XYZ file of C-alpha atoms in Angstrom:
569
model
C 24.602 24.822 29.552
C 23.510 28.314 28.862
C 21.089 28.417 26.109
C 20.495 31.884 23.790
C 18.907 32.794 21.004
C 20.715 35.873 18.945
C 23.838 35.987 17.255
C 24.255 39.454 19.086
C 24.507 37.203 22.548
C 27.651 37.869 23.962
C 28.553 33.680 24.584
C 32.210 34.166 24.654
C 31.374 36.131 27.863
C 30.088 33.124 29.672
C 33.604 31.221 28.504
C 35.455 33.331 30.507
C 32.937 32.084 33.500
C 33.793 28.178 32.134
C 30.336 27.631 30.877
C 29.135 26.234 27.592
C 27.045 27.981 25.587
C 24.173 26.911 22.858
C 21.873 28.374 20.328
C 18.297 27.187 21.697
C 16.250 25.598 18.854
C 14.010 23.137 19.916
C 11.603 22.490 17.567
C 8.747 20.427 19.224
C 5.969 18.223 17.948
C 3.263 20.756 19.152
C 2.866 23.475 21.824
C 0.801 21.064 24.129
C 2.534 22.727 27.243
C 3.532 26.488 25.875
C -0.354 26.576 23.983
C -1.795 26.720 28.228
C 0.290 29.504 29.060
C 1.147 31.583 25.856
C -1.573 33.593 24.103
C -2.897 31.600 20.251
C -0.750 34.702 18.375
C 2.860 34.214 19.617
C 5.039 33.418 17.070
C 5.815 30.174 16.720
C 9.872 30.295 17.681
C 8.489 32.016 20.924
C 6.127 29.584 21.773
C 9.221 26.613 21.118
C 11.398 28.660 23.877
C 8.515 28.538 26.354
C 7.893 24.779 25.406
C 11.780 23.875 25.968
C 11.847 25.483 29.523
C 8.213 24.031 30.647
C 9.924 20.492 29.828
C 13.013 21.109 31.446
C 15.917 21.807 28.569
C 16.741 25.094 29.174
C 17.583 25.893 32.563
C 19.767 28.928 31.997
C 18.608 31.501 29.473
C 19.690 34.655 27.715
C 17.207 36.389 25.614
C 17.257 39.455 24.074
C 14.532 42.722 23.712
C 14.966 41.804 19.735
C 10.827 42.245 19.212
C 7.665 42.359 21.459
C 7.393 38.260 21.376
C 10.416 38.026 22.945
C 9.671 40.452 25.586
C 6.620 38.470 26.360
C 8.073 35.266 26.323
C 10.562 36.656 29.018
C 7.234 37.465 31.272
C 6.178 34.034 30.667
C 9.207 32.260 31.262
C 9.603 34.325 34.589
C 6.281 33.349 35.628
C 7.137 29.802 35.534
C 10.163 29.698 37.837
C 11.707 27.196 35.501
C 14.602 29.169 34.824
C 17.512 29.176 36.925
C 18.949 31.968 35.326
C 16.751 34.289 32.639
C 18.379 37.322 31.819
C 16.833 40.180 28.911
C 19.635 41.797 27.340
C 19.212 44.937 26.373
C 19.916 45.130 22.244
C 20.629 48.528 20.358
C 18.556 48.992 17.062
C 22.174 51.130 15.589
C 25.465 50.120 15.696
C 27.054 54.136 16.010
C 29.550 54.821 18.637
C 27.298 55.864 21.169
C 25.016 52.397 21.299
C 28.721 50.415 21.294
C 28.808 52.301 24.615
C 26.002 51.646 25.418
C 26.028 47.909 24.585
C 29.281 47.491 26.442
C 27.272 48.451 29.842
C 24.291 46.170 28.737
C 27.187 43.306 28.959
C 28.724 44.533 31.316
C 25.311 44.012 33.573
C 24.976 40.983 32.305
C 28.343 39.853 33.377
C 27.831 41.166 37.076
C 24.106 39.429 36.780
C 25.853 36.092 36.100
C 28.617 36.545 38.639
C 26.449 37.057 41.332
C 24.163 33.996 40.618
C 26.768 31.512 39.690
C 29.639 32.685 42.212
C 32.138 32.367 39.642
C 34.393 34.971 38.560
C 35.220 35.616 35.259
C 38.643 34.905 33.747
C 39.863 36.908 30.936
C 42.242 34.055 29.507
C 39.455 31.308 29.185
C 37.518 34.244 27.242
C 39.753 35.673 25.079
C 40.731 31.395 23.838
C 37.071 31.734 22.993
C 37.280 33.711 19.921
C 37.227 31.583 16.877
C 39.266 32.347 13.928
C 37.056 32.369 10.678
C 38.513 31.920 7.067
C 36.276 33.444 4.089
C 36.349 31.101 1.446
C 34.923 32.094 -2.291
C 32.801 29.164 -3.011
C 29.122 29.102 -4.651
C 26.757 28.952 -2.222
C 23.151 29.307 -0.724
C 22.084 31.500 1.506
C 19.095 30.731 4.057
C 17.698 34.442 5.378
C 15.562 35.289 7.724
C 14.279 34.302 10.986
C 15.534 31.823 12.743
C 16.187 27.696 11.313
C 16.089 24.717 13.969
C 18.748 21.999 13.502
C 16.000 19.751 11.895
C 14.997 22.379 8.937
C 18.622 23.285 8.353
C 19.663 19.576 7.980
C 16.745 19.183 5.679
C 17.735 21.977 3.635
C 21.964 20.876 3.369
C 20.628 17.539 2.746
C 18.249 18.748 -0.667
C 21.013 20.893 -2.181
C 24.350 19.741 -3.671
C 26.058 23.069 -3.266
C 27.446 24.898 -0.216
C 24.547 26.110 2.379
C 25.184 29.246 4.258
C 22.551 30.039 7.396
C 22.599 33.830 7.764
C 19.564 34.253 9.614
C 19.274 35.788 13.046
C 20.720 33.427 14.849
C 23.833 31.852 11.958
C 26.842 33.526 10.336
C 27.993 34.303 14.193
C 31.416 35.972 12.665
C 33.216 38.772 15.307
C 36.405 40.489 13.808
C 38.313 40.347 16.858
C 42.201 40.350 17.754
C 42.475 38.729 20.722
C 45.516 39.549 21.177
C 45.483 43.121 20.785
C 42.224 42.305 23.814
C 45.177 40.746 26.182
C 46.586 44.633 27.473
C 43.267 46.531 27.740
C 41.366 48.088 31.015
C 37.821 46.451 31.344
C 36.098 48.667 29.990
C 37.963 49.234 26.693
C 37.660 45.867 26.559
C 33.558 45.426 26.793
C 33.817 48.145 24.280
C 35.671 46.687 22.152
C 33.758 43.574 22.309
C 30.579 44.996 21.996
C 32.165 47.063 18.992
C 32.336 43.268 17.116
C 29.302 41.890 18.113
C 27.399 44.987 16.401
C 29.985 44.503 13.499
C 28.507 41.169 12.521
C 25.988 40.997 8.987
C 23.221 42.819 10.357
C 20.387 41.336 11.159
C 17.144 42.834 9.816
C 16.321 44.444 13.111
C 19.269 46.895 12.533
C 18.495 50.386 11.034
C 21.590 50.108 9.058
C 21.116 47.359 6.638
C 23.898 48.603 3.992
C 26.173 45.396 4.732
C 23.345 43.116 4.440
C 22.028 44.756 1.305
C 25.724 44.410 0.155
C 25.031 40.517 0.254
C 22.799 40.452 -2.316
C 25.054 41.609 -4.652
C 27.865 38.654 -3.436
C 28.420 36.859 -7.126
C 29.068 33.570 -5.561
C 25.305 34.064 -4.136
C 23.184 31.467 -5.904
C 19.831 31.344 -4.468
C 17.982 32.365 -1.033
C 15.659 30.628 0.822
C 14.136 33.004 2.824
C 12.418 31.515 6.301
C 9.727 32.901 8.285
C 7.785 31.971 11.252
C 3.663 32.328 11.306
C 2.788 35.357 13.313
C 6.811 36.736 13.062
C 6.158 40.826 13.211
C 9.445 41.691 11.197
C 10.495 39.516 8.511
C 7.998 39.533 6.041
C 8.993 43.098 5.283
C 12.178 42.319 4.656
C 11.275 39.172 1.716
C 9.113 41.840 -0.233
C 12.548 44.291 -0.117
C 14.419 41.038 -1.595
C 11.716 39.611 -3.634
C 11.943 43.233 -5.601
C 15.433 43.819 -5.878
C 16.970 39.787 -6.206
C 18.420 38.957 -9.102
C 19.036 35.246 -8.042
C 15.933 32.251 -7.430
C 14.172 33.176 -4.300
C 12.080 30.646 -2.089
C 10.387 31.615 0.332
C 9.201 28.880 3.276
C 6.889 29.294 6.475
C 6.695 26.999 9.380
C 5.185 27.329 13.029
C 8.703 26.232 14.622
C 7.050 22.624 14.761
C 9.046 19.493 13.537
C 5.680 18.513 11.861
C 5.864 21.687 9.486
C 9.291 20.543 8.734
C 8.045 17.696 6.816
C 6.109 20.048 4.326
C 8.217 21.941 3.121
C 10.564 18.725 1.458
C 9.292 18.863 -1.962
C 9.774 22.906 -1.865
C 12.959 22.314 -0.998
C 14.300 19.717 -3.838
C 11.294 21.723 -6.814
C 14.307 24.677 -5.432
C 17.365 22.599 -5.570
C 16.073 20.894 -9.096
C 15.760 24.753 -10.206
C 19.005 25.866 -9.681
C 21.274 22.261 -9.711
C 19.281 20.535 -12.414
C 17.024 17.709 -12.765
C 19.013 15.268 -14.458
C 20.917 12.388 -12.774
C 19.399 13.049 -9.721
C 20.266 9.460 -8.935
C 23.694 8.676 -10.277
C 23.701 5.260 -8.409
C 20.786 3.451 -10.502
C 22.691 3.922 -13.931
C 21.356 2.337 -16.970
C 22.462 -1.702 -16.844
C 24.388 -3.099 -19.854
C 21.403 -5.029 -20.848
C 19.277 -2.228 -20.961
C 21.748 -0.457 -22.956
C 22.009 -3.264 -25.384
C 17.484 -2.619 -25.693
C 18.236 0.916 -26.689
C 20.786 -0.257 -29.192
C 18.197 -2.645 -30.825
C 16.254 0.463 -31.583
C 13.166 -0.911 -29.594
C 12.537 0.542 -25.921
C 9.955 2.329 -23.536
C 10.217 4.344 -20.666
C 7.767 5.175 -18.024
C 7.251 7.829 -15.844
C 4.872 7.718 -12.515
C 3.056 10.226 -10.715
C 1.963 8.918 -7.103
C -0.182 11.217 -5.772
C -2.641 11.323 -2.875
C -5.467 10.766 -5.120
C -4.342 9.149 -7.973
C -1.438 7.060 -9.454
C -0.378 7.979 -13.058
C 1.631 6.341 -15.287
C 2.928 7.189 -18.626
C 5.089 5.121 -20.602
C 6.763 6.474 -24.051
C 8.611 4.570 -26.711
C 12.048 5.134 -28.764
C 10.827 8.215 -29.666
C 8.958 10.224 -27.038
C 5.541 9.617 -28.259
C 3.389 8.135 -25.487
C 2.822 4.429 -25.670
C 0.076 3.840 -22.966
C -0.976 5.826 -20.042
C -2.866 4.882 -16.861
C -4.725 6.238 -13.897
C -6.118 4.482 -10.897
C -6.894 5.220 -7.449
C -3.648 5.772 -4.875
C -5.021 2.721 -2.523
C -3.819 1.568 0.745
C 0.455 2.620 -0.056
C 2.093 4.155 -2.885
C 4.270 1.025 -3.521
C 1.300 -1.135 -4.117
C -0.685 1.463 -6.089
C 2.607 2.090 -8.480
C 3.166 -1.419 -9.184
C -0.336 -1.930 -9.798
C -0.796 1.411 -12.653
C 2.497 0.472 -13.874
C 1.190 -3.199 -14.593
C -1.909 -1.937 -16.027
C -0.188 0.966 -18.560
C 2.357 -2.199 -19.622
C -0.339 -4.669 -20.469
C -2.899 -1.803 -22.197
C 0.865 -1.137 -24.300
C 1.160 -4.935 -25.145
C 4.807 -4.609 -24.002
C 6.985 -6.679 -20.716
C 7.805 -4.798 -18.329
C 11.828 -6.295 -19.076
C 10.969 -3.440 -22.495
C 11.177 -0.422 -19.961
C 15.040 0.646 -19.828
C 14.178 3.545 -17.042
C 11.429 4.526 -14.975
C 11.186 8.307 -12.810
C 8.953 8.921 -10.106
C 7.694 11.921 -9.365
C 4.878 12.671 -6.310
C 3.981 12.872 -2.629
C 4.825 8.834 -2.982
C 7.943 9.408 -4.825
C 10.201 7.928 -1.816
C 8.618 4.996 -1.297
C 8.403 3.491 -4.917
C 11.253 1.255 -5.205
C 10.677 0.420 -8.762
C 12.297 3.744 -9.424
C 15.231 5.020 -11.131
C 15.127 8.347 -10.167
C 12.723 10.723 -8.550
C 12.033 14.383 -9.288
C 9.756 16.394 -7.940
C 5.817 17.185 -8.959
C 6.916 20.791 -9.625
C 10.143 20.010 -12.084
C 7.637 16.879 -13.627
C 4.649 18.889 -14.368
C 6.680 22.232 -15.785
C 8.126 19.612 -18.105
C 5.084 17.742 -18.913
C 2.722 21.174 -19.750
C 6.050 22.189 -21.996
C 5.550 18.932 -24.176
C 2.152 19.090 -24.551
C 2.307 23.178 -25.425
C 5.433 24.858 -25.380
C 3.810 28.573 -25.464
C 2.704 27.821 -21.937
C 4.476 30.008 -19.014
C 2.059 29.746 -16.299
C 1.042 26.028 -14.730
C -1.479 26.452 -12.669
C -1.873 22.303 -10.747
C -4.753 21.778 -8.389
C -4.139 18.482 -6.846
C -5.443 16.065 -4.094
C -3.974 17.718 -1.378
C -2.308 21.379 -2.915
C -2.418 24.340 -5.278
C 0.499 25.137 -7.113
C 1.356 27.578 -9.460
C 4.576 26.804 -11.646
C 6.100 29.934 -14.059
C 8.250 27.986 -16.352
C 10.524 29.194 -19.542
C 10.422 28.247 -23.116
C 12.314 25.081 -22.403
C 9.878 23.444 -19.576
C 12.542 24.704 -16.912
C 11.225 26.207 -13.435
C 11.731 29.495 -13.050
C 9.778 30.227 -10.147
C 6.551 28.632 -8.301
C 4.445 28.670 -5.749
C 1.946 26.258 -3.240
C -0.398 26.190 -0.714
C 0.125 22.949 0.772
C -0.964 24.465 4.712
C -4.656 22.892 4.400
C -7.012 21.611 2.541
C -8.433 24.590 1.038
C -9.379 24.686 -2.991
C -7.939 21.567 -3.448
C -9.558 18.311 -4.850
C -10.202 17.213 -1.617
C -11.999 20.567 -0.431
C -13.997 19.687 -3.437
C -14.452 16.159 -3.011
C -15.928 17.133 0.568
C -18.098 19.652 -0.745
C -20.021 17.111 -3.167
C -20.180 15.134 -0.614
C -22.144 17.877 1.613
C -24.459 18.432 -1.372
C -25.332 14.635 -2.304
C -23.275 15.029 -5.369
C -20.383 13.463 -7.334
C -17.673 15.110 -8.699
C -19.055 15.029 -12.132
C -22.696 16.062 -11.268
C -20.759 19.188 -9.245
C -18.225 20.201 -12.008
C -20.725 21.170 -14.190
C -24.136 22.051 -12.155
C -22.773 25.056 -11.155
C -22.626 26.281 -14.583
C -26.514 27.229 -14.616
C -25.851 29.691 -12.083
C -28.567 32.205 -11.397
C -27.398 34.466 -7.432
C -24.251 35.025 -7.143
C -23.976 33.117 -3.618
C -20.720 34.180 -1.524
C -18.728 31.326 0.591
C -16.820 33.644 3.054
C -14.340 30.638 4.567
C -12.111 28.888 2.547
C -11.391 26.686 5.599
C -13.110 23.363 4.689
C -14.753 22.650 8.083
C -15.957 26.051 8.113
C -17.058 26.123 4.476
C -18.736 23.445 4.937
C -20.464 24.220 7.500
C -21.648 26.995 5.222
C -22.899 24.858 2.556
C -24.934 23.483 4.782
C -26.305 26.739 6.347
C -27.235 27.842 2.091
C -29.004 24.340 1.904
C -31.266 25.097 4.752
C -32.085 28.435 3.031
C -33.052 26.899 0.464
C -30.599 28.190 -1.851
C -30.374 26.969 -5.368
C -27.541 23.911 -5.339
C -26.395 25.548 -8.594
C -26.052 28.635 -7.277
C -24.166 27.370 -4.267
C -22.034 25.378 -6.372
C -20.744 28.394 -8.191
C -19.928 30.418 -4.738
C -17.419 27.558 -4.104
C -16.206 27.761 -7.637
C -16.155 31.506 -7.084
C -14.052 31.261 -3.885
C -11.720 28.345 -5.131
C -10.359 30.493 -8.386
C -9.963 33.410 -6.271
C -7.666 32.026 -4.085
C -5.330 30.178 -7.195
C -5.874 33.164 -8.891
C -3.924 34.815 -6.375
C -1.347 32.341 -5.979
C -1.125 32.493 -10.039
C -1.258 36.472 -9.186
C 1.793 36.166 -7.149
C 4.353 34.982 -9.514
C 3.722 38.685 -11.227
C 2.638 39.310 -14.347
C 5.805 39.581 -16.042
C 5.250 35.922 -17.980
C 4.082 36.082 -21.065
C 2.516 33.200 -22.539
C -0.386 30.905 -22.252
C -1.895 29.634 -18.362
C -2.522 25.807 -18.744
C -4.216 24.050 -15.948
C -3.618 20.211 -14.738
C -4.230 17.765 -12.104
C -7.535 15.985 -11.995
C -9.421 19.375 -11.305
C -8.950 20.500 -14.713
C -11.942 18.352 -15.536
C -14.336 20.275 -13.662
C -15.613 22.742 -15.997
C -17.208 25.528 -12.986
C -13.655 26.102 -11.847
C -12.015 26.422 -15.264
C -14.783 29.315 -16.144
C -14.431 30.932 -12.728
C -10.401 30.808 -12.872
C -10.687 32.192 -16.151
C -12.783 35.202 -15.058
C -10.067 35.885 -12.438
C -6.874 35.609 -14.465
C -8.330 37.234 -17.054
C -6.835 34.845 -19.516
C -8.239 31.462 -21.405
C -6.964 28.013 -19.658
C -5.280 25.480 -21.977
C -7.251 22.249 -21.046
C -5.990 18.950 -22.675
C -6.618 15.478 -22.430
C -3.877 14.628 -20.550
C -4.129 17.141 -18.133
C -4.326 14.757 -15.126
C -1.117 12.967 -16.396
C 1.102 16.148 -16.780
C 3.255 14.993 -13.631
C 3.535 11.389 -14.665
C 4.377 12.572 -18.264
C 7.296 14.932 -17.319
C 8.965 12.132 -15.271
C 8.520 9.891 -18.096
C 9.989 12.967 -20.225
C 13.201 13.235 -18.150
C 13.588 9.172 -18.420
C 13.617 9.282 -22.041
C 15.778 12.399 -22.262
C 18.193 10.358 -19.888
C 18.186 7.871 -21.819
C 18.495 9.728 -25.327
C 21.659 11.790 -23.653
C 23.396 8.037 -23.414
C 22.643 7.559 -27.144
C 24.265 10.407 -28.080
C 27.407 10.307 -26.236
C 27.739 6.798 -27.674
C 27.471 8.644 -31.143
């Protein structure tokens, strides 16, 4: 098996030697083996190559001179002696007439390179069968830009989003116009040309001077919505998502991994917050309709629904009656699984309502712990949940600004409670409740004491590191100064709103309307007046601020549920 990883690779070459051919995309757990060899800065895609050939799954490998990781990674590789067969081909930045030429004798080097270490020679019919036919067919559809997905993200992705999913990054959309038959008569080197004249004629990739034909995308009506990958440390593609980002007229996501499997597993609930935007919320569950019996409740005039809201923290439950208004509401500590801590909240917010649990006709989860509630009948994201919940409680909001347990998030949302865009920084810890919770904890404080001590404020202390080990370590460094604890407190306060404020920053300030702030931070009063300062704008605070997510999924239940009525109607 030859393993490559451009769409420019010339695989129907090796076909004509009899060998297979396959894109290389290992995604591993971690770089344990490349992380020895390969210096902290190489992308993360680069360091998964070196990774793949250290364990012994890629024996035979084409690369190309596509950026300067890739030329290192070659060096690396080399050093190893792993490789059977590395080759560097050598890939034109134009696609004029003069760099088909010279393309054709970069392949046609690579062909001698390979017939000289395999001792096959290469047969023109098994290479010309090679060509696939493609069909274009007009059909809505995604498109996922940018560098590089594995197998693992790309499943993830189909998986999340009910309509078609197109991969035109570097290494997808492989589509050569080629007649093979016109191929059949021609001398050699006409033919290389002409080869090499297709492989440059594919959707350019963003490497390519002339972008006109992917810029031309863009513009594709049946284009829905991008989600635009990159890799940490990647040296070309972030240019390219500002270009789009400016110019895109349909929902953009953007998504970073390091090329890991584990950083797969973020980037789920960015995924279906993306699919919800564009698809819908409702029904996301067709399969757990509402029973006869229930449907006979509604009918009587008398039923609840409830919404809950497991999150890493907390577990939130709101349940609303007949009407929409909110019956009960509860809050407890997530415990030792979100199963147990759901049933538990629910329990509670049904006996505080004086109602049986047989009253509630549909419950929606919504959280980190969404998957593993069974209880449920359908699950929606935080994102969708808590743009819906801030538009119930004040519909001249646009801007949600969420700081939970374990991420940021800012959510721009429309008159209606629908996303329209959002944000999060779910990589670490940093300005979320827990960074806080850890920071009382360095200064002998609760949460309470430390949401309003800072307030008193009298230097204007700076924490440089956002990074909670090293911020800590800070806060402990100001303690042995003998810095004021007040005047600590309000560096981290400081620090915290400026880095939502530029998340909030980030969704541009084309959203009129009112900022409103939820999630359990919204209590602490330090971080409301130093967010404020930075957005430049007052923060809607409310009671229910903490139950926002649980409220929207409760929201969606009833709306569900008032949808049936009126059909019946």
């Amino acid at each position: 098996m030859i393993h490559y990883v451009c769409k420019y690779t010339p695989v129907e070459l090796f076909r004509g030697f009899g060998e297979e051919c396959a894109v290389l995309e290992e995604m591993p757990e971690n770089f344990e083996q490349s992380d020895q060899i390969a210096h902290a800065n190489l992308c993360g895609f680069g360091k998964s190559v070196i990774q793949a050939v250290l364990e012994g799954k890629a024996d035979q490998l084409v690369l190309v001179n596509c950026c300067d990781s890739m030329r290192r990674v070659y060096d690396i590789v080399k050093s190893t002696g792993k490789c059977n067969f590395l080759y560097m081909l050598d890939l034109p930045h134009e696609d004029n007439e003069c760099e088909k030429v010279k393309f054709a004798g970069s392949i046609q080097r690579l062909k001698e390179a390979y017939e000289k270490y395999s001792g096959k020679k290469f047969d023109r019919t098994l290479f010309l069968k090679a060509f696939a036919k493609t069909s274009a067919s007009r059909t809505s559809y995604i498109g996922v830009l940018g560098v590089r997905v594995s197998g693992i993200l790309e499943k993830m992705i189909r998986d999340n989003l009910h309509m078609d999913v197109r991969n035109l990054t570097c290494t997808g959309g492989r589509n050569l116009a080629v007649l093979p038959e016109e191929m059949q008569e021609m001398e050699e080197d006409r033919l290389l040309l002409a080869y090499a004249d297709a492989l440059l004629g594919q959707m350019p990739c963003f490497r390519m001077n002339n972008n006109t034909r992917r810029n031309q995308l863009y513009l594709d009506p049946d284009l829905k919505g991008i989600i635009y990958h990159t890799i940490k440390f990647c040296d070309y593609y972030g240019f390219e998502y500002a270009s789009i980002k400016k110019n895109i007229q349909v929902p953009l996501l953007k998504i970073e991994t390091d090329f890991t499997s584990q950083s797969a597993g973020q980037l789920s609930t960015r995924i279906q917050a993306f699919s919800e935007t564009i698809e819908g919320s409702e029904d996301m569950n067709p399969e757990k309709e509402i029973s006869r019996e229930e449907r006979e409740k509604m009918e009587s005039g008398v039923y609840y629904v409830a919404g809950i809201d497991s999150g890493s923290t907390s577990t939130d439950v709101v349940i609303l009656d007949q009407d929409g208004k909110i019956k009960s509401t509860m809050i407890i500590p997530t415990g030792g699984g979100a199963m147990m801590s759901a049933e538990k909240s629910l329990d509670q917010a049904i006996e505080k309502a004086g109602i049986k649990k047989e009253d509630l006709v549909r419950i929606v989860t919504t959280g980190y712990g969404r998957a593993y509630i069974d209880s449920g009948d359908d699950s929606i994201t935080e994102i969708t949940c808590h743009a819906k919940g801030a538009n119930y409680l004040n519909p001249d909001v646009r801007t949600v600004i969420d700081i939970g347990g374990q991420d940021i998030k800012a959510i721009s949302i429309d008159e209606h409670g629908a996303v329209k865009n959002f944000l999060m920084n779910d990589k670490c810890a940093a300005g979320t409740g827990r960074f806080l919770e850890m920071m009382a904890r360095t200064l002998g404080l609760s949460l309470e004491e430390m949401s309003v001590k800072g307030l008193d404020w009298k230097e204007n202390v700076v924490i440089s590191s956002m990074c909670t080990v090293f911020a800590e370590s800070e806060v402990v460094s100001l303690v042995a100064q003998n810095k004021e604890v007040s005047d600590i407190i309000h560096g981290l306060n400081v620090s915290v709103a400026s880095k939502v404020g530029a998340l909030a920053a980030r969704l541009g300030k084309n959203n009129p309307g009112e900022y409103m702030m939820t999630g359990g931070v919204a209590k602490n009063q330090g971080i409301i007046q130093a967010l404020e300062e930075k957005l430049g704008a007052k923060l809607y605070i409310c009671d229910e601020a903490q139950l926002c997510g649980a409220l929207g999924a409760a929201i969606f239940a009833y709306e569900k549920c008032k949808d049936i009525n009126v059909q019946k109607i």
